[in-house]
Amino acid sequence: MEKRIYTDKQEVAEHFARYFASLAQDSAVVHVALSGGSTPKVVFDFMAEQFGTVIDWTKVRFYWGDERCVPPDHVESNYKMTMDHLLSKVAVSSTQVFRIKGERDPEEEAKAYGALLDTELPKANGIPQFDLVILGMGDDGHTASIFPHEIGLWHADENCKVAVHPDSGQRRITINGKIINNAKNVAFLVTGSSKSEKVREIMHREAGFEAYPAALVSPESGNLLWFLDQDAAQGISAST
Ligand code: 6PG
């Protein structure tokens, strides 16, 4: 696991964009699972503006690690956020985009998207394998849409599960821990001082840290990169 600590969100966005561009350059096809939240908005804007012509977007197949169970035009849709901040600004055809259908019955869509991953992705260890899974981490240590109160979802056999947000009760579709840890590369994008306590607890393996789903991210490939801003990393140093 490698930690890269930057001044602010903008610098995280710049360095992640370079990382993604080099990954895309070295691959014929890039199957990437995107995350939602506020950090990716800054990252996607930067990639669209600064790397719109640098990256060969035709190589990229876009999936989501999680989605809110809302229609695709809903303000809380991760798909909508990604369309607004990235996909509407770069040369991508709809055939490259595999959205989770948040408007459908959650249990049915969890099954359907799980089957889509089985069909569209190459497999390693008999499990669908992403080239890159992009993750965020909530203030509570959740990642994708696996929350601490439902940490059992991490160990689910099914590729995708229905999760429930602990505060809003909003249903989500999320990929499981097996798929996350089967990815060739995993990149955490974590910014803001509200994350610093969980970042410290996880990085320092403090008592009870395994209760946080983000702490369970440990790809077999060993290719785990944390992109952090100084606020999120204030409790650790790059070497810890
Ligand atoms: C979501 C995300 C979620 C997010 C974290 C961090 O659908 O909300 O997938 O896991 O990554 O909540 O979000 P921020 O980037 O806003 O801190």
Short mmCIF file of C-alpha atoms and ligand atoms in Angstrom, two decimals:
data_model
loop_
_atom_site.label_atom_id
_atom_site.label_comp_id
_atom_site.label_asym_id
_atom_site.label_seq_id
_atom_site.Cartn_x
_atom_site.Cartn_y
_atom_site.Cartn_z
CA MET A 1 0.00 0.00 0.00
CA GLU A 2 1.30 3.42 -0.95
CA LYS A 3 0.23 6.82 0.39
CA ARG A 4 0.56 9.97 -1.71
CA ILE A 5 -0.17 13.15 0.26
CA TYR A 6 -0.90 16.42 -1.54
CA THR A 7 -1.67 19.99 -0.54
CA ASP A 8 -5.34 20.06 -1.47
CA LYS A 9 -8.13 18.46 -3.55
CA GLN A 10 -6.91 20.17 -6.70
CA GLU A 11 -3.46 18.64 -6.36
CA VAL A 12 -5.00 15.25 -5.58
CA ALA A 13 -7.03 15.63 -8.77
CA GLU A 14 -3.97 16.52 -10.84
CA HIS A 15 -1.88 13.61 -9.61
CA PHE A 16 -4.71 11.10 -9.85
CA ALA A 17 -5.38 12.24 -13.42
CA ARG A 18 -1.73 11.60 -14.30
CA TYR A 19 -1.90 8.18 -12.62
CA PHE A 20 -5.04 7.30 -14.57
CA ALA A 21 -3.54 8.57 -17.84
CA SER A 22 -0.48 6.35 -17.41
CA LEU A 23 -2.69 3.37 -16.58
CA ALA A 24 -4.74 3.99 -19.74
CA GLN A 25 -1.63 4.47 -21.85
CA ASP A 26 -0.27 1.06 -20.79
CA SER A 27 -3.54 -0.82 -21.41
CA ALA A 28 -5.58 -1.83 -24.44
CA VAL A 29 -8.81 -1.56 -22.46
CA VAL A 30 -9.38 -0.10 -18.99
CA HIS A 31 -12.33 -1.44 -17.03
CA VAL A 32 -12.75 1.11 -14.22
CA ALA A 33 -15.24 1.18 -11.34
CA LEU A 34 -16.04 4.76 -10.34
CA SER A 35 -17.06 6.07 -6.96
CA GLY A 36 -19.48 8.82 -6.03
CA GLY A 37 -19.14 11.59 -3.48
CA SER A 38 -17.66 15.10 -3.65
CA THR A 39 -13.98 14.29 -4.17
CA PRO A 40 -14.48 12.63 -7.56
CA LYS A 41 -16.33 15.75 -8.78
CA VAL A 42 -13.10 17.76 -8.52
CA VAL A 43 -11.10 14.90 -10.01
CA PHE A 44 -13.50 14.38 -12.93
CA ASP A 45 -13.61 18.13 -13.69
CA PHE A 46 -9.81 18.24 -13.79
CA MET A 47 -9.55 15.12 -15.98
CA ALA A 48 -12.12 16.50 -18.42
CA GLU A 49 -10.48 19.91 -18.64
CA GLN A 50 -6.80 18.99 -18.56
CA PHE A 51 -6.73 15.44 -19.87
CA GLY A 52 -9.66 15.52 -22.28
CA THR A 53 -7.37 15.05 -25.27
CA VAL A 54 -4.47 13.37 -23.46
CA ILE A 55 -6.27 10.17 -22.52
CA ASP A 56 -7.58 7.84 -25.23
CA TRP A 57 -11.07 7.61 -23.72
CA THR A 58 -12.15 5.03 -26.30
CA LYS A 59 -10.11 2.49 -24.28
CA VAL A 60 -12.09 3.08 -21.10
CA ARG A 61 -15.12 1.07 -19.96
CA PHE A 62 -16.96 2.89 -17.16
CA TYR A 63 -18.71 1.04 -14.34
CA TRP A 64 -19.71 2.08 -10.83
CA GLY A 65 -18.63 0.60 -7.51
CA ASP A 66 -21.88 1.84 -6.04
CA GLU A 67 -24.99 3.79 -6.94
CA ARG A 68 -27.87 5.34 -5.08
CA CYS A 69 -31.27 3.79 -5.81
CA VAL A 70 -32.56 6.88 -7.58
CA PRO A 71 -33.26 7.68 -11.26
CA PRO A 72 -30.28 8.60 -13.49
CA ASP A 73 -31.33 12.26 -13.63
CA HIS A 74 -31.65 12.56 -9.83
CA VAL A 75 -29.31 15.03 -8.11
CA GLU A 76 -27.96 12.22 -5.90
CA SER A 77 -27.20 9.86 -8.78
CA ASN A 78 -23.51 8.94 -9.07
CA TYR A 79 -24.13 8.35 -12.76
CA LYS A 80 -25.54 11.87 -13.15
CA MET A 81 -22.59 13.35 -11.26
CA THR A 82 -20.17 11.49 -13.54
CA MET A 83 -22.06 12.54 -16.69
CA ASP A 84 -22.09 16.17 -15.56
CA HIS A 85 -18.43 16.34 -14.53
CA LEU A 86 -16.75 13.96 -16.97
CA LEU A 87 -18.65 11.82 -19.47
CA SER A 88 -20.48 14.71 -21.12
CA LYS A 89 -17.14 16.45 -21.69
CA VAL A 90 -14.93 13.75 -23.21
CA ALA A 91 -15.19 11.52 -26.29
CA VAL A 92 -17.07 8.54 -24.82
CA SER A 93 -19.85 6.57 -26.49
CA SER A 94 -22.78 5.14 -24.55
CA THR A 95 -21.52 1.64 -25.40
CA GLN A 96 -18.58 2.28 -23.06
CA VAL A 97 -20.78 3.20 -20.08
CA PHE A 98 -22.37 0.53 -17.87
CA ARG A 99 -24.48 2.36 -15.31
CA ILE A 100 -26.20 0.77 -12.35
CA LYS A 101 -29.92 1.32 -12.98
CA GLY A 102 -30.86 3.05 -9.75
CA GLU A 103 -34.43 3.46 -10.92
CA ARG A 104 -35.05 -0.30 -10.94
CA ASP A 105 -36.08 -2.57 -8.06
CA PRO A 106 -32.87 -2.69 -5.95
CA GLU A 107 -32.74 -6.45 -5.46
CA GLU A 108 -33.37 -7.06 -9.17
CA GLU A 109 -30.73 -4.51 -10.21
CA ALA A 110 -28.17 -5.91 -7.77
CA LYS A 111 -28.59 -9.28 -9.47
CA ALA A 112 -28.60 -7.78 -12.96
CA TYR A 113 -25.49 -5.65 -12.40
CA GLY A 114 -23.72 -8.56 -10.76
CA ALA A 115 -24.45 -10.63 -13.88
CA LEU A 116 -23.28 -7.75 -16.10
CA LEU A 117 -19.94 -7.72 -14.29
CA ASP A 118 -19.65 -11.47 -14.84
CA THR A 119 -20.28 -10.93 -18.56
CA GLU A 120 -18.33 -7.75 -19.28
CA LEU A 121 -15.23 -8.11 -17.13
CA PRO A 122 -12.34 -10.53 -17.48
CA LYS A 123 -12.03 -12.90 -14.53
CA ALA A 124 -9.18 -13.66 -12.17
CA ASN A 125 -9.58 -16.27 -9.40
CA GLY A 126 -13.04 -16.86 -10.91
CA ILE A 127 -14.05 -13.33 -9.88
CA PRO A 128 -14.72 -10.33 -12.19
CA GLN A 129 -11.57 -8.24 -12.32
CA PHE A 130 -11.44 -4.48 -12.75
CA ASP A 131 -8.27 -2.84 -13.99
CA LEU A 132 -8.98 -0.05 -11.50
CA VAL A 133 -11.45 0.46 -8.68
CA ILE A 134 -11.69 4.06 -7.51
CA LEU A 135 -12.94 4.40 -3.93
CA GLY A 136 -13.79 7.17 -1.52
CA MET A 137 -14.11 6.85 2.23
CA GLY A 138 -16.91 8.29 4.30
CA ASP A 139 -16.38 10.04 7.66
CA ASP A 140 -17.66 6.80 9.22
CA GLY A 141 -15.13 4.63 7.39
CA HIS A 142 -17.53 3.33 4.75
CA THR A 143 -16.34 2.71 1.23
CA ALA A 144 -18.34 2.13 -1.92
CA SER A 145 -21.73 1.74 -0.23
CA ILE A 146 -20.63 -0.73 2.42
CA PHE A 147 -21.29 0.97 5.75
CA PRO A 148 -20.00 -0.14 9.16
CA HIS A 149 -23.46 -1.23 10.33
CA GLU A 150 -23.64 -3.64 7.38
CA ILE A 151 -19.99 -4.67 7.17
CA GLY A 152 -21.15 -8.21 6.43
CA LEU A 153 -21.90 -7.06 2.88
CA TRP A 154 -18.14 -6.91 2.35
CA HIS A 155 -18.02 -10.71 2.56
CA ALA A 156 -21.07 -11.36 0.38
CA ASP A 157 -20.76 -14.06 -2.28
CA GLU A 158 -22.95 -12.10 -4.70
CA ASN A 159 -21.06 -9.59 -6.86
CA CYS A 160 -23.47 -6.83 -5.93
CA LYS A 161 -25.68 -6.27 -2.89
CA VAL A 162 -28.36 -3.85 -1.76
CA ALA A 163 -27.13 -1.61 1.06
CA VAL A 164 -28.96 0.90 3.24
CA HIS A 165 -27.52 4.28 4.21
CA PRO A 166 -27.45 4.35 8.04
CA ASP A 167 -28.78 7.87 8.38
CA SER A 168 -31.06 8.48 5.41
CA GLY A 169 -32.25 4.90 4.92
CA GLN A 170 -31.58 5.41 1.22
CA ARG A 171 -30.99 2.13 -0.57
CA ARG A 172 -27.83 1.70 -2.57
CA ILE A 173 -26.33 -0.94 -4.85
CA THR A 174 -22.72 -1.80 -4.06
CA ILE A 175 -20.06 -4.17 -5.29
CA ASN A 176 -18.70 -6.58 -2.66
CA GLY A 177 -15.28 -6.82 -1.04
CA LYS A 178 -14.25 -9.79 -3.17
CA ILE A 179 -14.47 -7.73 -6.34
CA ILE A 180 -12.69 -4.75 -4.78
CA ASN A 181 -9.80 -6.92 -3.54
CA ASN A 182 -9.62 -8.77 -6.86
CA ALA A 183 -8.90 -5.57 -8.81
CA LYS A 184 -5.56 -5.09 -10.51
CA ASN A 185 -5.37 -1.61 -8.98
CA VAL A 186 -7.34 0.21 -6.26
CA ALA A 187 -7.08 3.97 -5.74
CA PHE A 188 -8.57 5.73 -2.70
CA LEU A 189 -9.39 9.41 -3.17
CA VAL A 190 -9.73 10.80 0.36
CA THR A 191 -9.77 14.51 1.17
CA GLY A 192 -10.90 16.77 3.97
CA SER A 193 -10.22 16.96 7.71
CA SER A 194 -13.40 15.03 8.51
CA LYS A 195 -11.61 11.89 7.21
CA SER A 196 -8.39 12.36 9.21
CA GLU A 197 -9.44 10.37 12.28
CA LYS A 198 -10.44 7.28 10.30
CA VAL A 199 -7.38 7.60 8.06
CA ARG A 200 -5.16 7.61 11.16
CA GLU A 201 -7.01 4.72 12.80
CA ILE A 202 -6.76 2.63 9.65
CA MET A 203 -3.16 3.51 8.76
CA HIS A 204 -1.99 3.00 12.35
CA ARG A 205 -4.20 -0.09 12.74
CA GLU A 206 -5.59 1.32 15.96
CA ALA A 207 -7.89 -0.81 18.13
CA GLY A 208 -11.16 -1.56 16.32
CA PHE A 209 -9.97 -0.35 12.91
CA GLU A 210 -11.25 -3.53 11.24
CA ALA A 211 -14.79 -2.32 11.94
CA TYR A 212 -14.41 0.12 9.08
CA PRO A 213 -15.12 -1.30 5.60
CA ALA A 214 -12.40 0.98 4.16
CA ALA A 215 -9.90 -0.89 6.37
CA LEU A 216 -10.72 -4.14 4.57
CA VAL A 217 -9.53 -2.85 1.21
CA SER A 218 -6.39 -4.87 0.51
CA PRO A 219 -6.17 -5.96 -3.13
CA GLU A 220 -4.36 -9.25 -3.66
CA SER A 221 -2.36 -7.48 -6.37
CA GLY A 222 -0.83 -5.29 -3.66
CA ASN A 223 -1.58 -2.28 -5.87
CA LEU A 224 -3.38 -0.02 -3.37
CA LEU A 225 -2.77 3.71 -3.68
CA TRP A 226 -4.15 6.31 -1.27
CA PHE A 227 -4.40 9.80 -2.77
CA LEU A 228 -4.83 12.09 0.25
CA ASP A 229 -4.83 15.79 0.85
CA GLN A 230 -3.03 17.20 3.89
CA ASP A 231 -6.28 17.70 5.78
CA ALA A 232 -7.21 14.03 5.53
CA ALA A 233 -3.61 12.99 6.27
CA GLN A 234 -3.02 15.29 9.24
CA GLY A 235 -2.83 12.32 11.64
CA ILE A 236 -0.26 10.35 9.67
CA SER A 237 2.94 10.89 7.72
CA ALA A 238 3.72 9.57 4.25
CA SER A 239 6.07 7.03 5.78
CA THR A 240 3.70 5.55 8.40
C1 6PG B 1 -21.05 7.50 -2.61
C2 6PG B 1 -19.61 7.10 -2.60
C3 6PG B 1 -19.10 7.08 -1.19
C4 6PG B 1 -18.08 8.19 -1.14
C5 6PG B 1 -17.70 8.54 0.26
C6 6PG B 1 -16.71 9.70 0.28
O1 6PG B 1 -21.81 6.99 -3.43
O2 6PG B 1 -21.34 8.42 -1.81
O3 6PG B 1 -19.31 6.03 -3.31
O4 6PG B 1 -18.51 5.88 -0.78
O5 6PG B 1 -16.93 7.78 -1.86
O6 6PG B 1 -18.89 8.90 0.93
O7 6PG B 1 -17.33 10.79 -0.31
P1 6PG B 1 -16.56 12.21 -0.43
O8 6PG B 1 -15.67 12.10 -1.63
O9 6PG B 1 -17.68 13.19 -0.59
O10 6PG B 1 -15.77 12.42 0.81
#
